[in-house]
mmCIF file of C-alpha atoms in Angstrom:
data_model
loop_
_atom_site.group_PDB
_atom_site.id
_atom_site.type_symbol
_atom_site.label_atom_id
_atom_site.label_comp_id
_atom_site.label_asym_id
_atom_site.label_seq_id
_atom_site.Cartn_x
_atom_site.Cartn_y
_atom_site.Cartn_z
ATOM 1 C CA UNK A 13 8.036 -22.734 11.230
ATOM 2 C CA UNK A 14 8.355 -25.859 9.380
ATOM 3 C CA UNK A 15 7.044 -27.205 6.343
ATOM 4 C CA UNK A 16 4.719 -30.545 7.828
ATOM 5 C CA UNK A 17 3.482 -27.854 10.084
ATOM 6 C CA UNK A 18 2.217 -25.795 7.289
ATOM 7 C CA UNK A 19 0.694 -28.898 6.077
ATOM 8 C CA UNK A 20 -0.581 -29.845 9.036
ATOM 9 C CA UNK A 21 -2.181 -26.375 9.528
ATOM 10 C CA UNK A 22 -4.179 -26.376 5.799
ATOM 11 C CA UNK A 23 -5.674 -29.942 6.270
ATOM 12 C CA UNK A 24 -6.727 -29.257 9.889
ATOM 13 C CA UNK A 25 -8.409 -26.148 8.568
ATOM 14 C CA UNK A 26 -9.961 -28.150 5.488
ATOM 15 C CA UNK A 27 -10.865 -31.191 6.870
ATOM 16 C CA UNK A 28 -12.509 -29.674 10.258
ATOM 17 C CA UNK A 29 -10.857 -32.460 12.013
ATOM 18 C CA UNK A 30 -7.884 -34.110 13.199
ATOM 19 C CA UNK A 31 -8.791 -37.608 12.063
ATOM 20 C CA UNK A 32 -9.589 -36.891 8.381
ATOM 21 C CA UNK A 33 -6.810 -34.226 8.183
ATOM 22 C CA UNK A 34 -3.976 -36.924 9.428
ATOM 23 C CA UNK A 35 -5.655 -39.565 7.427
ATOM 24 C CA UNK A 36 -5.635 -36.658 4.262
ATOM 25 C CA UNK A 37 -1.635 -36.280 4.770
ATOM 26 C CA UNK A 38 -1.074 -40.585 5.197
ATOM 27 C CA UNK A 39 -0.052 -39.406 9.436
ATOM 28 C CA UNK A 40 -1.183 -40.789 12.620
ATOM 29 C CA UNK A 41 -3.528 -38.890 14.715
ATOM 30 C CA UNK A 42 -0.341 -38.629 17.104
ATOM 31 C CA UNK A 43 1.822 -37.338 14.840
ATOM 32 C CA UNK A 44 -0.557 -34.561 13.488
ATOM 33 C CA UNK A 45 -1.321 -33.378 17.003
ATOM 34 C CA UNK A 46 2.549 -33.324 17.931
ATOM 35 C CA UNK A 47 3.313 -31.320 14.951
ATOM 36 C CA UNK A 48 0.153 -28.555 15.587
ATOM 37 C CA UNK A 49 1.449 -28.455 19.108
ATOM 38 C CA UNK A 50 4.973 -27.415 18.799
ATOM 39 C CA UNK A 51 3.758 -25.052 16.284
ATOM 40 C CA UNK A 52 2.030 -23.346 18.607
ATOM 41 C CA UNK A 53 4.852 -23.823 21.204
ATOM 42 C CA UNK A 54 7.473 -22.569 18.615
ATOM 43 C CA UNK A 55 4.979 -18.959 17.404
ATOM 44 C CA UNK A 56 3.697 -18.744 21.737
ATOM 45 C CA UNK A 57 0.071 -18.605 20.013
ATOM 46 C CA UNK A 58 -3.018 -20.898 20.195
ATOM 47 C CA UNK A 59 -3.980 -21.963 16.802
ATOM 48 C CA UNK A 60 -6.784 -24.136 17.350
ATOM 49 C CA UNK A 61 -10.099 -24.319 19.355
ATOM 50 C CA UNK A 62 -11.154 -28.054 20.267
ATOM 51 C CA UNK A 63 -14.347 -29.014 20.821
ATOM 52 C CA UNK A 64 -16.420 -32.653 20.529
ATOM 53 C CA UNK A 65 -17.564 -31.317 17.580
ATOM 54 C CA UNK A 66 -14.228 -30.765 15.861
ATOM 55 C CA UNK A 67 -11.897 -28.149 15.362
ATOM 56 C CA UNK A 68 -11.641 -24.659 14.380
ATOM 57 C CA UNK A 69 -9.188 -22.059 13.648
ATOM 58 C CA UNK A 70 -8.493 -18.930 15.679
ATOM 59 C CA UNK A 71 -8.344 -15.667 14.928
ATOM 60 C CA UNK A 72 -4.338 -16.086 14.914
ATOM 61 C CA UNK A 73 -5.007 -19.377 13.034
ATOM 62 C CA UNK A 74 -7.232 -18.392 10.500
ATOM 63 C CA UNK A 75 -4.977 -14.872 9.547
ATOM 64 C CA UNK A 76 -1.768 -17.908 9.780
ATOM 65 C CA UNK A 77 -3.716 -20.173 7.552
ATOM 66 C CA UNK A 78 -4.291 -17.477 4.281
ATOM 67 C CA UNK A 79 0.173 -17.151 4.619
ATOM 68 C CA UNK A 80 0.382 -20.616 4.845
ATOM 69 C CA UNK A 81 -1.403 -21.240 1.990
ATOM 70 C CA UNK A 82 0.753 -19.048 0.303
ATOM 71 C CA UNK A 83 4.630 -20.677 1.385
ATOM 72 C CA UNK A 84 3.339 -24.039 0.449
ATOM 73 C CA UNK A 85 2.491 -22.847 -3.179
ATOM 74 C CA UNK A 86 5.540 -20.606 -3.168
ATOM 75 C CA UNK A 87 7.574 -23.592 -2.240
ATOM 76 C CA UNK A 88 6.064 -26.021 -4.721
ATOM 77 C CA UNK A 89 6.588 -23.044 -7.454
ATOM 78 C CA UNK A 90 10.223 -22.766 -6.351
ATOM 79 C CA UNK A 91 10.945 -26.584 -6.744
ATOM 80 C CA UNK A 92 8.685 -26.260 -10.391
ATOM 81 C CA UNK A 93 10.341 -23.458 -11.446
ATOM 82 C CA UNK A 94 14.211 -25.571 -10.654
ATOM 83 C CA UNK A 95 12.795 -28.866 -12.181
ATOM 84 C CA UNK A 96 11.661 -26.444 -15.366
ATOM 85 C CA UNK A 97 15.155 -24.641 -15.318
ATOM 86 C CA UNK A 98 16.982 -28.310 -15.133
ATOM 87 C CA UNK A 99 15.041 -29.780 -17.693
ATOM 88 C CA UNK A 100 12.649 -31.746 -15.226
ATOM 89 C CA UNK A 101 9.270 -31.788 -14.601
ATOM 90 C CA UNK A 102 6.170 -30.085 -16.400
ATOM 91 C CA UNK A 103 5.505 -26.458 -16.413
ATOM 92 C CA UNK A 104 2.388 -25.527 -14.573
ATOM 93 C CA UNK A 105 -0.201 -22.593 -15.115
ATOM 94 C CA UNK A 106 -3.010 -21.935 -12.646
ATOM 95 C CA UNK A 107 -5.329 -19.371 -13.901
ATOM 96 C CA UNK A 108 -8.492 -17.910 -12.725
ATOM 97 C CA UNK A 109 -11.162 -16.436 -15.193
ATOM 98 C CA UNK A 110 -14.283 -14.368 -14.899
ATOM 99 C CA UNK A 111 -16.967 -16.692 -16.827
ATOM 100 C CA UNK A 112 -16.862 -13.796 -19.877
ATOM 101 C CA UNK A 113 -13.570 -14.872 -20.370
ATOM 102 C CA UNK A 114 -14.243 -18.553 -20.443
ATOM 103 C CA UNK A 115 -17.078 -17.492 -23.186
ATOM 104 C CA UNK A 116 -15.556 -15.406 -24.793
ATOM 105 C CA UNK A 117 -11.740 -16.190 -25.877
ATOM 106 C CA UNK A 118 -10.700 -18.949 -23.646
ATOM 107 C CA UNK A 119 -10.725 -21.252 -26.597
ATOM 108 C CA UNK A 120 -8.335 -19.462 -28.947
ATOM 109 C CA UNK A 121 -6.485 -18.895 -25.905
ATOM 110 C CA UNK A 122 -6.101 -22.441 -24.837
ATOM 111 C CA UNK A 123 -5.363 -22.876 -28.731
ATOM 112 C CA UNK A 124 -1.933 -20.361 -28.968
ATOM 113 C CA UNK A 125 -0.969 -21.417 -25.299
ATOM 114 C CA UNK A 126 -0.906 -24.702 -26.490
ATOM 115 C CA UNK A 127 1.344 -24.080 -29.532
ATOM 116 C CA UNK A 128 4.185 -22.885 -27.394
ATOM 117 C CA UNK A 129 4.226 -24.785 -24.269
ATOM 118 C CA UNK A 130 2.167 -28.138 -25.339
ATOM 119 C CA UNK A 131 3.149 -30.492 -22.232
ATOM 120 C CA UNK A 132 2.757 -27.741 -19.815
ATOM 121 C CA UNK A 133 -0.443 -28.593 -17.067
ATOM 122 C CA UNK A 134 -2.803 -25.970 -17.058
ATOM 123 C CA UNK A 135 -5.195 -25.358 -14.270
ATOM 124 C CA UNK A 136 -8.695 -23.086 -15.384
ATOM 125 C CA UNK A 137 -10.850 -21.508 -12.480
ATOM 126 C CA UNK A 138 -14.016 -19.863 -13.892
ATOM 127 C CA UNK A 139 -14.937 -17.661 -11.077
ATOM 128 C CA UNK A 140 -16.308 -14.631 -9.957
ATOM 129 C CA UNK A 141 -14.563 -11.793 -8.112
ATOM 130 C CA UNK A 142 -15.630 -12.918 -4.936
ATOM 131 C CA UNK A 143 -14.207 -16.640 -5.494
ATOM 132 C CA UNK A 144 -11.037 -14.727 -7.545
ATOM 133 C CA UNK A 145 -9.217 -12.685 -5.165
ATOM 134 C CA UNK A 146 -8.572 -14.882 -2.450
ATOM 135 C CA UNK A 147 -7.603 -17.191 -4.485
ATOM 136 C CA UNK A 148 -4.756 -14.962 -5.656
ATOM 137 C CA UNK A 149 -4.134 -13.982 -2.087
ATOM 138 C CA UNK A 150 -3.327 -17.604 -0.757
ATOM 139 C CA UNK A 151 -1.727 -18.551 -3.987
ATOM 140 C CA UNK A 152 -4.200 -21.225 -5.376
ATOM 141 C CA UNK A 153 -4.178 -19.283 -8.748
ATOM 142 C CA UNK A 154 -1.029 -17.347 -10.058
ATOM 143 C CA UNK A 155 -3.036 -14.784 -12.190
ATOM 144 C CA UNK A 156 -6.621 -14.043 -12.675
ATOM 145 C CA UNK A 157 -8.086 -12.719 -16.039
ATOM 146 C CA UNK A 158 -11.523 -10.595 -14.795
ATOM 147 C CA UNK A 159 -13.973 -7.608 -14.643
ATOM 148 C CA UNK A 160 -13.152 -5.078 -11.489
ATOM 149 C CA UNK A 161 -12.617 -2.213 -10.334
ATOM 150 C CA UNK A 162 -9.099 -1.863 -9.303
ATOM 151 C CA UNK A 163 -9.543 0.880 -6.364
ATOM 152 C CA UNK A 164 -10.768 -1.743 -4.472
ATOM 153 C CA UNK A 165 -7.849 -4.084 -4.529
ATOM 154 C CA UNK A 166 -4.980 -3.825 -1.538
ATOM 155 C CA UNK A 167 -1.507 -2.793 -2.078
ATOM 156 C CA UNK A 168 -0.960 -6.758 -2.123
ATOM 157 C CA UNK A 169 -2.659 -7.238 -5.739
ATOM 158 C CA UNK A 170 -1.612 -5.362 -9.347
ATOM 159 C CA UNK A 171 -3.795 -4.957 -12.184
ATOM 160 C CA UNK A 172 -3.162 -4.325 -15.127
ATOM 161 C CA UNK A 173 -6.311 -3.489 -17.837
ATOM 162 C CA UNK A 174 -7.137 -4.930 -21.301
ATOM 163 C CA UNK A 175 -10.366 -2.658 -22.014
ATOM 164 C CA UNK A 176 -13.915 -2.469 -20.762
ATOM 165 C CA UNK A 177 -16.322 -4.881 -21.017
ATOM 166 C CA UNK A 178 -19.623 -3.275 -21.857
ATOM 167 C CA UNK A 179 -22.784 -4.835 -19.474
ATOM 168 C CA UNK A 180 -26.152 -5.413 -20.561
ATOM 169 C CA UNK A 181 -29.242 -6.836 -18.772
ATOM 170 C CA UNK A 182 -30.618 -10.223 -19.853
ATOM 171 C CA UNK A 183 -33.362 -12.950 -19.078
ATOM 172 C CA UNK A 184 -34.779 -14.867 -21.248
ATOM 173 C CA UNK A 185 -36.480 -14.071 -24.956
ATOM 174 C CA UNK A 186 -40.054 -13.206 -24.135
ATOM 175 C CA UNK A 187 -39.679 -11.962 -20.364
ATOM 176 C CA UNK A 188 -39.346 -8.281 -21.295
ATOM 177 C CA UNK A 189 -40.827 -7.102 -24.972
ATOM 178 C CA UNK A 190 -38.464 -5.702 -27.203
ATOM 179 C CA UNK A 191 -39.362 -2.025 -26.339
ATOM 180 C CA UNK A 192 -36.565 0.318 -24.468
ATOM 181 C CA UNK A 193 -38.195 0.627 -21.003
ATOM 182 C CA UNK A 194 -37.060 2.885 -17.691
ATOM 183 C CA UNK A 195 -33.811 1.359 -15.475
ATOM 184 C CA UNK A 196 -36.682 2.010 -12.669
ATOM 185 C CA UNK A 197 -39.328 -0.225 -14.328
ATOM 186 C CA UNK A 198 -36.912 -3.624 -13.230
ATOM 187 C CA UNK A 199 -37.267 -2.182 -9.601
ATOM 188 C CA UNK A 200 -39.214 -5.267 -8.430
ATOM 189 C CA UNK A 201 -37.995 -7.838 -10.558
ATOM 190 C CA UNK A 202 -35.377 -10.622 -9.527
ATOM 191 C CA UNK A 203 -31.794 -9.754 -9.643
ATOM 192 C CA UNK A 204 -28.825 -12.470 -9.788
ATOM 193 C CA UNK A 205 -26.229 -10.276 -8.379
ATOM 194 C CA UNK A 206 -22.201 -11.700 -7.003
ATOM 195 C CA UNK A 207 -21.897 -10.367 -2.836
ATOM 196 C CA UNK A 208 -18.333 -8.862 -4.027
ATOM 197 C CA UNK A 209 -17.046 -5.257 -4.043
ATOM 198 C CA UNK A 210 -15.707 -4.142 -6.986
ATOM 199 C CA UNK A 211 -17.092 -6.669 -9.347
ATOM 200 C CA UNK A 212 -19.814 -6.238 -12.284
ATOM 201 C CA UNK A 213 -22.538 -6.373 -9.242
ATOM 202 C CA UNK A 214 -20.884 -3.587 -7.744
ATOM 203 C CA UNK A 215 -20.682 -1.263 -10.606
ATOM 204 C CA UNK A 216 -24.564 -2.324 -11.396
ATOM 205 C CA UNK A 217 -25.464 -1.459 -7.719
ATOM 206 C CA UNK A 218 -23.543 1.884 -8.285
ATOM 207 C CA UNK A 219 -25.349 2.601 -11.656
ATOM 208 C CA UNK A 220 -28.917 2.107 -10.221
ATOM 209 C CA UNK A 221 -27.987 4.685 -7.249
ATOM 210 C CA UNK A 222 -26.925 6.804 -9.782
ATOM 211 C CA UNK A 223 -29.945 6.623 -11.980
ATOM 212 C CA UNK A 224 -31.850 6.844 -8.188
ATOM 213 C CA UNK A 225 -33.583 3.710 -8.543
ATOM 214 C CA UNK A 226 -35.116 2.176 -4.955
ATOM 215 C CA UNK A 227 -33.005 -0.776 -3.401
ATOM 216 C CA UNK A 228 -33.941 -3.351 -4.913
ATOM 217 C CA UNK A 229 -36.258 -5.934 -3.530
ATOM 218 C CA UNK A 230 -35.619 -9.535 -4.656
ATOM 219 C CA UNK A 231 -31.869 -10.091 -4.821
ATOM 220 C CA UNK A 232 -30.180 -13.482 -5.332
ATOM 221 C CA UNK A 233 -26.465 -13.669 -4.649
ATOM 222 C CA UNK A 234 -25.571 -16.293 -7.083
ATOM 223 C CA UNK A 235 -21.444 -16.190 -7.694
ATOM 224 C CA UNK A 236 -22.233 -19.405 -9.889
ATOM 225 C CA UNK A 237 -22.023 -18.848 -13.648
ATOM 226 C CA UNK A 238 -24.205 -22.106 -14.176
ATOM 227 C CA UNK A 239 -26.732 -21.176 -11.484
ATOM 228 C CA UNK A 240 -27.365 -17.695 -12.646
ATOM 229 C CA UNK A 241 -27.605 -18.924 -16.528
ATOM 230 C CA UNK A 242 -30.219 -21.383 -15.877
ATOM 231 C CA UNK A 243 -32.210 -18.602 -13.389
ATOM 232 C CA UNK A 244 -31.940 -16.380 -15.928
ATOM 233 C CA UNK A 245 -32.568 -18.179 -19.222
ATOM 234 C CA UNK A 246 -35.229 -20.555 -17.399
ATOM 235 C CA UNK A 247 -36.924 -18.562 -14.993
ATOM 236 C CA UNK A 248 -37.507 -14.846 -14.497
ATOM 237 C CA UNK A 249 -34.497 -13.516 -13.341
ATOM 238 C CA UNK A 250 -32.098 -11.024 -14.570
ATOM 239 C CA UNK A 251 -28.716 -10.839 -14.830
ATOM 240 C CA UNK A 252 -26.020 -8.352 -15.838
ATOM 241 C CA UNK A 253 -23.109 -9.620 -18.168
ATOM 242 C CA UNK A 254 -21.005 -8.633 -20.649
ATOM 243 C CA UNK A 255 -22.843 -7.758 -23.416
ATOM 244 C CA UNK A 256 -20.238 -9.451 -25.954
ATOM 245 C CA UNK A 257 -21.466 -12.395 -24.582
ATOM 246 C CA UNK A 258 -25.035 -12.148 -26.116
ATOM 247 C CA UNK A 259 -23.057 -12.264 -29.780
ATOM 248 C CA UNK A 260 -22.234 -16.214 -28.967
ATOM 249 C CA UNK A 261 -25.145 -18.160 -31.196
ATOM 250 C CA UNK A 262 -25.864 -20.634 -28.371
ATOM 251 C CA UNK A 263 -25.858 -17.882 -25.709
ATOM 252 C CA UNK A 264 -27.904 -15.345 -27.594
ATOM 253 C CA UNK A 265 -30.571 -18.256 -28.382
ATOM 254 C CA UNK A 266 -31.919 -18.470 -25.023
ATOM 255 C CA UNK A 267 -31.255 -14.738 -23.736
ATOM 256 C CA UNK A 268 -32.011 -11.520 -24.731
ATOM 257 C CA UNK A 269 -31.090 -8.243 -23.764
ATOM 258 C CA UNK A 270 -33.373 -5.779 -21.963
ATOM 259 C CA UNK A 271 -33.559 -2.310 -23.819
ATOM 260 C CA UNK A 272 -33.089 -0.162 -21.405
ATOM 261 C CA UNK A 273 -33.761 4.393 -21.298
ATOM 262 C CA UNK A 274 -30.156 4.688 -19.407
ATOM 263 C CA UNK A 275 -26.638 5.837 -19.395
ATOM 264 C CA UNK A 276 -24.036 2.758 -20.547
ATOM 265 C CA UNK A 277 -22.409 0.570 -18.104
ATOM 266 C CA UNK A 278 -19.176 -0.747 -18.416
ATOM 267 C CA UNK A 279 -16.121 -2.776 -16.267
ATOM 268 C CA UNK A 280 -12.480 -2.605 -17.059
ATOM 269 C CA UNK A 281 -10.910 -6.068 -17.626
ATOM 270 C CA UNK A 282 -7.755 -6.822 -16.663
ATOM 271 C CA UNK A 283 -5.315 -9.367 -15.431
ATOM 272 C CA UNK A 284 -4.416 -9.263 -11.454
ATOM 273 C CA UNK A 285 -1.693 -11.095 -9.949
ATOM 274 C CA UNK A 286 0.488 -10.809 -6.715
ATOM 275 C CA UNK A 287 2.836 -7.837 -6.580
ATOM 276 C CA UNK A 288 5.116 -10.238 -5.131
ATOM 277 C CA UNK A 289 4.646 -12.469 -7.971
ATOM 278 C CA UNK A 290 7.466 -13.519 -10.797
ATOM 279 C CA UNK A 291 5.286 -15.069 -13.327
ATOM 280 C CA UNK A 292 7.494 -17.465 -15.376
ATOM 281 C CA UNK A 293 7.552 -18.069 -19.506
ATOM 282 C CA UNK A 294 4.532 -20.183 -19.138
ATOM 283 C CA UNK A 295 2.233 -18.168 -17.074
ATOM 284 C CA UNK A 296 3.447 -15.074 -19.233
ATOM 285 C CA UNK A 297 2.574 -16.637 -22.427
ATOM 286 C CA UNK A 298 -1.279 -17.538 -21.298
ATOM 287 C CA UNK A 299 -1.661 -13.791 -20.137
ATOM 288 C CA UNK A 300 -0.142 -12.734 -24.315
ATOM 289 C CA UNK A 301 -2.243 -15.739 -25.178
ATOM 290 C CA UNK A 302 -5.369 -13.805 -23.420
ATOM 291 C CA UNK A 303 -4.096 -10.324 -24.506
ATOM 292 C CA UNK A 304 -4.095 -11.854 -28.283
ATOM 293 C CA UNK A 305 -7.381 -13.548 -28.100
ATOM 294 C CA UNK A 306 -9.106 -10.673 -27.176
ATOM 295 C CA UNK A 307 -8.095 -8.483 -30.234
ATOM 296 C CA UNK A 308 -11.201 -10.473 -32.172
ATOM 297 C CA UNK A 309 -13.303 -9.943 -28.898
ATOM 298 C CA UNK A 310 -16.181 -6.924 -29.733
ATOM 299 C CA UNK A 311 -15.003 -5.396 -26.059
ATOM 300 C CA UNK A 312 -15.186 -1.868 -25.534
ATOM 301 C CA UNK A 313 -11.347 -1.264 -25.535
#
């Protein structure tokens, strides 16, 4: 197992084809075929389907393509983490946050990360749970700041927590009058909800079982932060987020929260990286940065 097979491997499985994955790594055609073949040769498995209308991965090649995601970055954090040691190269942070985060303390984060490691490259993901973890899993992001439940992750993934975000329901001023109303009243209105398990979606699915409210009938799985703001400030959709959030001027401006008759709902926040992980002094820093940050943050700690 080789590294240009790796490579090979990941732009095959990105580009959908041989042409614009040799062309994507400067190779010939040739020379990207030769290396996927002896690949397969060298691990007695077939890694690729071929067809006239491309190329896809098999089910060896796609569980092969989520670990070699993970060498490459590995490797490229090895030779960072030498050039670092030596007095070479640029420290590098790749981070993914849950959009609350981004809202709500990623500035003054940025801000005291800054101070202490000012030429270092930093790398921001705003993404939901769904987008997050496998992420983590094939080593695009080293850590990930966001809202779960941490039953549901593998024995592959830590977490450690920060507090609870507390999660109200919004849409925009005027959609709902400013009276408290029953959970079972928003049966038939339109929900922006993330597909994930564990996530704030999740725990809101969970909370309207347990206040026995129908399935709901108009869902739309949005894991975009822009998409769902613009649904839900411009149209009539509703969306769960961290209440904190509605305390931001420009945010609270163009959505309110719906009063609701109900128990309170609320998500630990945490950071999750790789148990196999060794974060270095940079990547340590942003998560004290975070940690710090939030102090001023009206979370429910």
């Amino acid at each position: 197992m080789k590294k240009h097979q790796l490579r090979a491997l990941v732009a095959v499985a990105e580009h959908g084809s041989i042409r614009a994955a040799a062309k994507s790594l400067a190779l010939s055609q040739t020379a990207l075929t030769k290396a996927l073949h002896e690949f397969e040769l060298d691990l007695q498995a077939t890694l690729l389907l071929r067809s006239p209308q491309g190329v896809r991965l098999t089910p060896v090649g796609a569980e092969l393509l989520r670990h070699a995601k993970l060498i490459l970055t590995e490797m490229e954090d090895a030779r960072a983490a030498i050039r670092s040691f030596l007095g070479q190269g640029t420290p590098r942070v790749t981070a993914a946050v849950t959009p609350a985060v981004s809202a709500l303390c990623l500035p003054e984060t940025l801000e005291r990360f800054r101070g202490r490691f000012p030429d270092a490259t930093l790398s921001i993901r705003d993404a939901f749970l769904s987008q997050t973890l496998p992420m983590l899993r094939d080593g695009t992001v080293d850590l990930a700041i966001t809202a779960l439940n941490p039953e549901v992750l593998g024995t592959d993934l830590s977490f450690e927590p920060l507090g609870r975000l507390a999660i109200a329901i919004a849409g925009r001023p005027g959609r709902f009058p400013p009276v408290r109303r029953r959970l079972d009243s928003l049966g038939d209105a339109t929900w922006l909800l993330d597909g994930s398990r564990g996530g704030i979606s999740e725990a809101v699915r969970q909370w309207l079982a347990r206040h026995e409210v129908p399935a709901l009938r108009h869902v739309i799985e949005c894991p975009s932060s822009m998409a769902s703001m613009i649904l839900s400030t411009q149209g009539d959709s509703i969306v769960p987020l961290p209440r904190a959030m509605l305390s931001i001027p420009w945010l609270g401006a163009i959505s309110q929260e719906i009063l609701l008759d109900a128990s309170p709902l609320s998500v630990p926040l945490g950071i999750v990286i790789r148990k196999d992980s060794r974060l270095d002094a940079p990547a340590s820093w942003f998560i004290e940065s975070v940690r710090l940050a939030l102090r001023s943050v009206p979370i429910d700690a």
